[in-house]
């Protein structure tokens, strides 16, 4: 069921659309579901270990960017799925 969900969500995405369905299925096999509590950071700007790709199946995310202007992070996007 997870691969079918990923295929539906990502099959036409520019990052994956050039791959054959079987190739995408192999890649999707390496993906794993994760859940985050409200208010929990998913990715933090400047984190050297932030090498994961996250696919949002459902929920809401706020995106903040620190412009290093002394004002702190500013909300730049609100994502709802």
mmCIF file of N, CA and C in Angstrom:
data_model
loop_
_atom_site.group_PDB
_atom_site.id
_atom_site.type_symbol
_atom_site.label_atom_id
_atom_site.label_comp_id
_atom_site.label_asym_id
_atom_site.label_seq_id
_atom_site.Cartn_x
_atom_site.Cartn_y
_atom_site.Cartn_z
ATOM 1 N N UNK A 1 0.828 -1.200 0.000
ATOM 2 C CA UNK A 1 0.000 0.000 0.000
ATOM 3 C C UNK A 1 0.863 1.252 0.000
ATOM 4 N N UNK A 2 2.004 1.213 0.685
ATOM 5 C CA UNK A 2 2.868 2.388 0.747
ATOM 6 C C UNK A 2 3.436 2.733 -0.620
ATOM 7 N N UNK A 3 3.864 1.717 -1.380
ATOM 8 C CA UNK A 3 4.420 1.981 -2.710
ATOM 9 C C UNK A 3 3.344 2.557 -3.618
ATOM 10 N N UNK A 4 2.126 2.055 -3.544
ATOM 11 C CA UNK A 4 1.026 2.590 -4.350
ATOM 12 C C UNK A 4 0.766 4.049 -3.988
ATOM 13 N N UNK A 5 0.818 4.367 -2.699
ATOM 14 C CA UNK A 5 0.618 5.743 -2.247
ATOM 15 C C UNK A 5 1.735 6.645 -2.760
ATOM 16 N N UNK A 6 2.972 6.181 -2.676
ATOM 17 C CA UNK A 6 4.098 6.971 -3.176
ATOM 18 C C UNK A 6 4.017 7.146 -4.689
ATOM 19 N N UNK A 7 3.638 6.093 -5.399
ATOM 20 C CA UNK A 7 3.491 6.187 -6.852
ATOM 21 C C UNK A 7 2.441 7.230 -7.210
ATOM 22 N N UNK A 8 1.328 7.223 -6.494
ATOM 23 C CA UNK A 8 0.270 8.199 -6.749
ATOM 24 C C UNK A 8 0.751 9.619 -6.457
ATOM 25 N N UNK A 9 1.492 9.784 -5.355
ATOM 26 C CA UNK A 9 1.952 11.105 -4.941
ATOM 27 C C UNK A 9 3.128 11.610 -5.763
ATOM 28 N N UNK A 10 4.038 10.705 -6.141
ATOM 29 C CA UNK A 10 5.302 11.130 -6.734
ATOM 30 C C UNK A 10 5.540 10.679 -8.171
ATOM 31 N N UNK A 11 4.685 9.840 -8.693
ATOM 32 C CA UNK A 11 4.906 9.295 -10.029
ATOM 33 C C UNK A 11 5.073 10.345 -11.101
ATOM 34 N N UNK A 12 4.385 11.461 -10.982
ATOM 35 C CA UNK A 12 4.486 12.516 -11.989
ATOM 36 C C UNK A 12 5.375 13.677 -11.539
ATOM 37 N N UNK A 13 5.995 13.554 -10.357
ATOM 38 C CA UNK A 13 6.890 14.585 -9.857
ATOM 39 C C UNK A 13 8.139 14.658 -10.723
ATOM 40 N N UNK A 14 8.637 15.849 -10.965
ATOM 41 C CA UNK A 14 9.787 16.060 -11.849
ATOM 42 C C UNK A 14 11.025 15.281 -11.396
ATOM 43 N N UNK A 15 11.155 15.029 -10.102
ATOM 44 C CA UNK A 15 12.304 14.281 -9.597
ATOM 45 C C UNK A 15 12.235 12.796 -9.929
ATOM 46 N N UNK A 16 11.029 12.282 -10.154
ATOM 47 C CA UNK A 16 10.840 10.848 -10.327
ATOM 48 C C UNK A 16 10.206 10.447 -11.661
ATOM 49 N N UNK A 17 9.631 11.393 -12.378
ATOM 50 C CA UNK A 17 8.851 11.059 -13.576
ATOM 51 C C UNK A 17 9.689 10.463 -14.702
ATOM 52 N N UNK A 18 10.981 10.739 -14.741
ATOM 53 C CA UNK A 18 11.830 10.188 -15.811
ATOM 54 C C UNK A 18 12.167 8.714 -15.578
ATOM 55 N N UNK A 19 11.891 8.217 -14.381
ATOM 56 C CA UNK A 19 12.171 6.819 -14.059
ATOM 57 C C UNK A 19 11.021 5.925 -14.505
ATOM 58 N N UNK A 20 11.366 4.694 -14.862
ATOM 59 C CA UNK A 20 10.337 3.705 -15.165
ATOM 60 C C UNK A 20 9.617 3.352 -13.867
ATOM 61 N N UNK A 21 8.393 2.863 -13.978
ATOM 62 C CA UNK A 21 7.604 2.511 -12.800
ATOM 63 C C UNK A 21 8.355 1.528 -11.894
ATOM 64 N N UNK A 22 9.028 0.551 -12.492
ATOM 65 C CA UNK A 22 9.776 -0.434 -11.714
ATOM 66 C C UNK A 22 10.952 0.209 -10.979
ATOM 67 N N UNK A 23 11.590 1.188 -11.623
ATOM 68 C CA UNK A 23 12.697 1.897 -10.986
ATOM 69 C C UNK A 23 12.201 2.721 -9.799
ATOM 70 N N UNK A 24 11.058 3.379 -9.985
ATOM 71 C CA UNK A 24 10.472 4.151 -8.878
ATOM 72 C C UNK A 24 10.117 3.218 -7.722
ATOM 73 N N UNK A 25 9.564 2.045 -8.034
ATOM 74 C CA UNK A 25 9.186 1.086 -6.989
ATOM 75 C C UNK A 25 10.414 0.666 -6.177
ATOM 76 N N UNK A 26 11.541 0.446 -6.834
ATOM 77 C CA UNK A 26 12.773 0.084 -6.122
ATOM 78 C C UNK A 26 13.214 1.219 -5.207
ATOM 79 N N UNK A 27 13.135 2.429 -5.709
ATOM 80 C CA UNK A 27 13.495 3.598 -4.897
ATOM 81 C C UNK A 27 12.536 3.758 -3.723
ATOM 82 N N UNK A 28 11.245 3.599 -3.982
ATOM 83 C CA UNK A 28 10.245 3.755 -2.930
ATOM 84 C C UNK A 28 10.404 2.697 -1.832
ATOM 85 N N UNK A 29 10.983 1.543 -2.190
ATOM 86 C CA UNK A 29 11.238 0.504 -1.190
ATOM 87 C C UNK A 29 12.147 0.999 -0.062
ATOM 88 N N UNK A 30 12.996 1.977 -0.363
ATOM 89 C CA UNK A 30 13.929 2.500 0.628
ATOM 90 C C UNK A 30 13.293 3.581 1.506
ATOM 91 N N UNK A 31 12.136 4.062 1.129
ATOM 92 C CA UNK A 31 11.460 5.105 1.900
ATOM 93 C C UNK A 31 10.700 4.474 3.058
ATOM 94 N N UNK A 32 10.574 5.228 4.122
ATOM 95 C CA UNK A 32 9.862 4.721 5.292
ATOM 96 C C UNK A 32 8.943 5.801 5.848
ATOM 97 N N UNK A 33 7.778 5.394 6.344
ATOM 98 C CA UNK A 33 6.848 6.377 6.906
ATOM 99 C C UNK A 33 7.380 6.932 8.225
ATOM 100 N N UNK A 34 7.121 8.206 8.431
ATOM 101 C CA UNK A 34 7.491 8.876 9.674
ATOM 102 C C UNK A 34 6.346 9.788 10.077
ATOM 103 N N UNK A 35 6.206 9.993 11.353
ATOM 104 C CA UNK A 35 5.202 10.929 11.874
ATOM 105 C C UNK A 35 5.903 11.910 12.791
ATOM 106 N N UNK A 36 5.373 13.122 12.839
ATOM 107 C CA UNK A 36 5.946 14.153 13.686
ATOM 108 C C UNK A 36 4.847 14.777 14.528
ATOM 109 N N UNK A 37 5.157 15.032 15.769
ATOM 110 C CA UNK A 37 4.225 15.701 16.669
ATOM 111 C C UNK A 37 4.089 17.157 16.266
ATOM 112 N N UNK A 38 2.926 17.767 16.494
ATOM 113 C CA UNK A 38 2.761 19.201 16.209
ATOM 114 C C UNK A 38 3.850 20.020 16.898
ATOM 115 N N UNK A 39 4.422 20.949 16.160
ATOM 116 C CA UNK A 39 5.466 21.820 16.699
ATOM 117 C C UNK A 39 6.868 21.254 16.586
ATOM 118 N N UNK A 40 6.987 19.994 16.173
ATOM 119 C CA UNK A 40 8.299 19.336 16.053
ATOM 120 C C UNK A 40 8.995 19.787 14.771
ATOM 121 N N UNK A 41 10.298 20.095 14.865
ATOM 122 C CA UNK A 41 11.081 20.444 13.684
ATOM 123 C C UNK A 41 11.298 19.210 12.822
ATOM 124 N N UNK A 42 11.103 19.364 11.520
ATOM 125 C CA UNK A 42 11.339 18.272 10.578
ATOM 126 C C UNK A 42 12.731 18.434 9.980
ATOM 127 N N UNK A 43 13.024 19.612 9.478
ATOM 128 C CA UNK A 43 14.342 19.962 8.939
ATOM 129 C C UNK A 43 14.705 21.326 9.520
ATOM 130 N N UNK A 44 15.961 21.488 9.910
ATOM 131 C CA UNK A 44 16.416 22.753 10.475
ATOM 132 C C UNK A 44 17.476 23.349 9.558
ATOM 133 N N UNK A 45 17.277 24.605 9.196
ATOM 134 C CA UNK A 45 18.218 25.316 8.335
ATOM 135 C C UNK A 45 19.623 25.262 8.940
ATOM 136 N N UNK A 46 20.600 24.895 8.107
ATOM 137 C CA UNK A 46 21.984 24.853 8.550
ATOM 138 C C UNK A 46 22.404 23.536 9.172
ATOM 139 N N UNK A 47 21.466 22.619 9.347
ATOM 140 C CA UNK A 47 21.789 21.316 9.913
ATOM 141 C C UNK A 47 22.576 20.514 8.877
ATOM 142 N N UNK A 48 23.816 20.224 9.173
ATOM 143 C CA UNK A 48 24.676 19.508 8.243
ATOM 144 C C UNK A 48 24.235 18.089 7.974
ATOM 145 N N UNK A 49 23.359 17.543 8.804
ATOM 146 C CA UNK A 49 22.883 16.174 8.628
ATOM 147 C C UNK A 49 21.550 16.110 7.895
ATOM 148 N N UNK A 50 21.063 17.228 7.420
ATOM 149 C CA UNK A 50 19.752 17.269 6.766
ATOM 150 C C UNK A 50 19.882 16.800 5.319
ATOM 151 N N UNK A 51 19.939 15.492 5.133
ATOM 152 C CA UNK A 51 20.095 14.946 3.785
ATOM 153 C C UNK A 51 18.900 14.098 3.370
ATOM 154 N N UNK A 52 17.835 14.133 4.148
ATOM 155 C CA UNK A 52 16.650 13.328 3.846
ATOM 156 C C UNK A 52 15.669 14.092 2.968
ATOM 157 N N UNK A 53 14.877 13.344 2.246
ATOM 158 C CA UNK A 53 13.778 13.883 1.451
ATOM 159 C C UNK A 53 12.490 13.487 2.153
ATOM 160 N N UNK A 54 11.627 14.454 2.409
ATOM 161 C CA UNK A 54 10.369 14.173 3.080
ATOM 162 C C UNK A 54 9.213 14.373 2.112
ATOM 163 N N UNK A 55 8.304 13.417 2.112
ATOM 164 C CA UNK A 55 7.086 13.484 1.320
ATOM 165 C C UNK A 55 5.936 13.625 2.314
ATOM 166 N N UNK A 56 5.188 14.703 2.195
ATOM 167 C CA UNK A 56 4.094 14.935 3.139
ATOM 168 C C UNK A 56 2.835 14.286 2.597
ATOM 169 N N UNK A 57 2.361 13.285 3.322
ATOM 170 C CA UNK A 57 1.133 12.588 2.933
ATOM 171 C C UNK A 57 -0.085 13.334 3.462
ATOM 172 N N UNK A 58 -0.002 13.795 4.697
ATOM 173 C CA UNK A 58 -1.103 14.574 5.263
ATOM 174 C C UNK A 58 -0.558 15.423 6.394
ATOM 175 N N UNK A 59 -1.219 16.540 6.615
ATOM 176 C CA UNK A 59 -0.828 17.417 7.711
ATOM 177 C C UNK A 59 -0.496 18.814 7.230
ATOM 178 N N UNK A 60 0.112 19.562 8.117
ATOM 179 C CA UNK A 60 0.481 20.943 7.838
ATOM 180 C C UNK A 60 1.916 21.178 8.281
ATOM 181 N N UNK A 61 2.612 21.995 7.510
ATOM 182 C CA UNK A 61 3.986 22.377 7.835
ATOM 183 C C UNK A 61 4.142 23.873 7.649
ATOM 184 N N UNK A 62 4.851 24.498 8.564
ATOM 185 C CA UNK A 62 5.270 25.879 8.391
ATOM 186 C C UNK A 62 6.748 25.871 8.041
ATOM 187 N N UNK A 63 7.118 26.690 7.067
ATOM 188 C CA UNK A 63 8.510 26.792 6.637
ATOM 189 C C UNK A 63 9.039 28.148 7.076
ATOM 190 N N UNK A 64 10.181 28.111 7.773
ATOM 191 C CA UNK A 64 10.815 29.326 8.256
ATOM 192 C C UNK A 64 12.195 29.452 7.632
ATOM 193 N N UNK A 65 12.601 30.690 7.354
ATOM 194 C CA UNK A 65 13.941 30.953 6.810
ATOM 195 C C UNK A 65 14.589 32.035 7.648
ATOM 196 N N UNK A 66 15.827 31.778 8.023
ATOM 197 C CA UNK A 66 16.612 32.775 8.736
ATOM 198 C C UNK A 66 17.484 33.485 7.718
ATOM 199 N N UNK A 67 17.246 34.777 7.546
ATOM 200 C CA UNK A 67 17.995 35.563 6.569
ATOM 201 C C UNK A 67 19.283 36.134 7.168
ATOM 202 N N UNK A 68 19.591 35.716 8.402
ATOM 203 C CA UNK A 68 20.795 36.181 9.093
ATOM 204 C C UNK A 68 20.868 37.701 9.164
ATOM 205 N N UNK A 69 19.699 38.320 9.396
ATOM 206 C CA UNK A 69 19.633 39.774 9.508
ATOM 207 C C UNK A 69 19.429 40.216 10.961
ATOM 208 N N UNK A 70 19.541 39.260 11.880
ATOM 209 C CA UNK A 70 19.374 39.570 13.293
ATOM 210 C C UNK A 70 17.932 39.526 13.762
ATOM 211 N N UNK A 71 16.983 39.359 12.834
ATOM 212 C CA UNK A 71 15.559 39.359 13.192
ATOM 213 C C UNK A 71 15.049 37.952 13.522
ATOM 214 N N UNK A 72 15.877 36.943 13.316
ATOM 215 C CA UNK A 72 15.444 35.569 13.568
ATOM 216 C C UNK A 72 14.694 35.003 12.376
ATOM 217 N N UNK A 73 14.313 33.734 12.468
ATOM 218 C CA UNK A 73 13.607 33.086 11.345
ATOM 219 C C UNK A 73 12.259 33.736 11.062
ATOM 220 N N UNK A 74 11.933 33.834 9.778
ATOM 221 C CA UNK A 74 10.648 34.370 9.332
ATOM 222 C C UNK A 74 9.873 33.268 8.619
ATOM 223 N N UNK A 75 8.576 33.209 8.872
ATOM 224 C CA UNK A 75 7.724 32.232 8.199
ATOM 225 C C UNK A 75 7.585 32.641 6.735
ATOM 226 N N UNK A 76 7.920 31.720 5.834
ATOM 227 C CA UNK A 76 7.872 32.017 4.408
ATOM 228 C C UNK A 76 6.853 31.176 3.653
ATOM 229 N N UNK A 77 6.326 30.109 4.311
ATOM 230 C CA UNK A 77 5.390 29.253 3.605
ATOM 231 C C UNK A 77 4.605 28.409 4.608
ATOM 232 N N UNK A 78 3.342 28.187 4.291
ATOM 233 C CA UNK A 78 2.504 27.285 5.078
ATOM 234 C C UNK A 78 1.971 26.231 4.124
ATOM 235 N N UNK A 79 2.298 24.970 4.389
ATOM 236 C CA UNK A 79 1.939 23.867 3.507
ATOM 237 C C UNK A 79 0.850 23.032 4.158
ATOM 238 N N UNK A 80 -0.201 22.747 3.395
ATOM 239 C CA UNK A 80 -1.302 21.909 3.890
ATOM 240 C C UNK A 80 -1.526 20.807 2.872
ATOM 241 N N UNK A 81 -1.619 19.589 3.372
ATOM 242 C CA UNK A 81 -1.912 18.458 2.479
ATOM 243 C C UNK A 81 -2.971 17.598 3.107
#
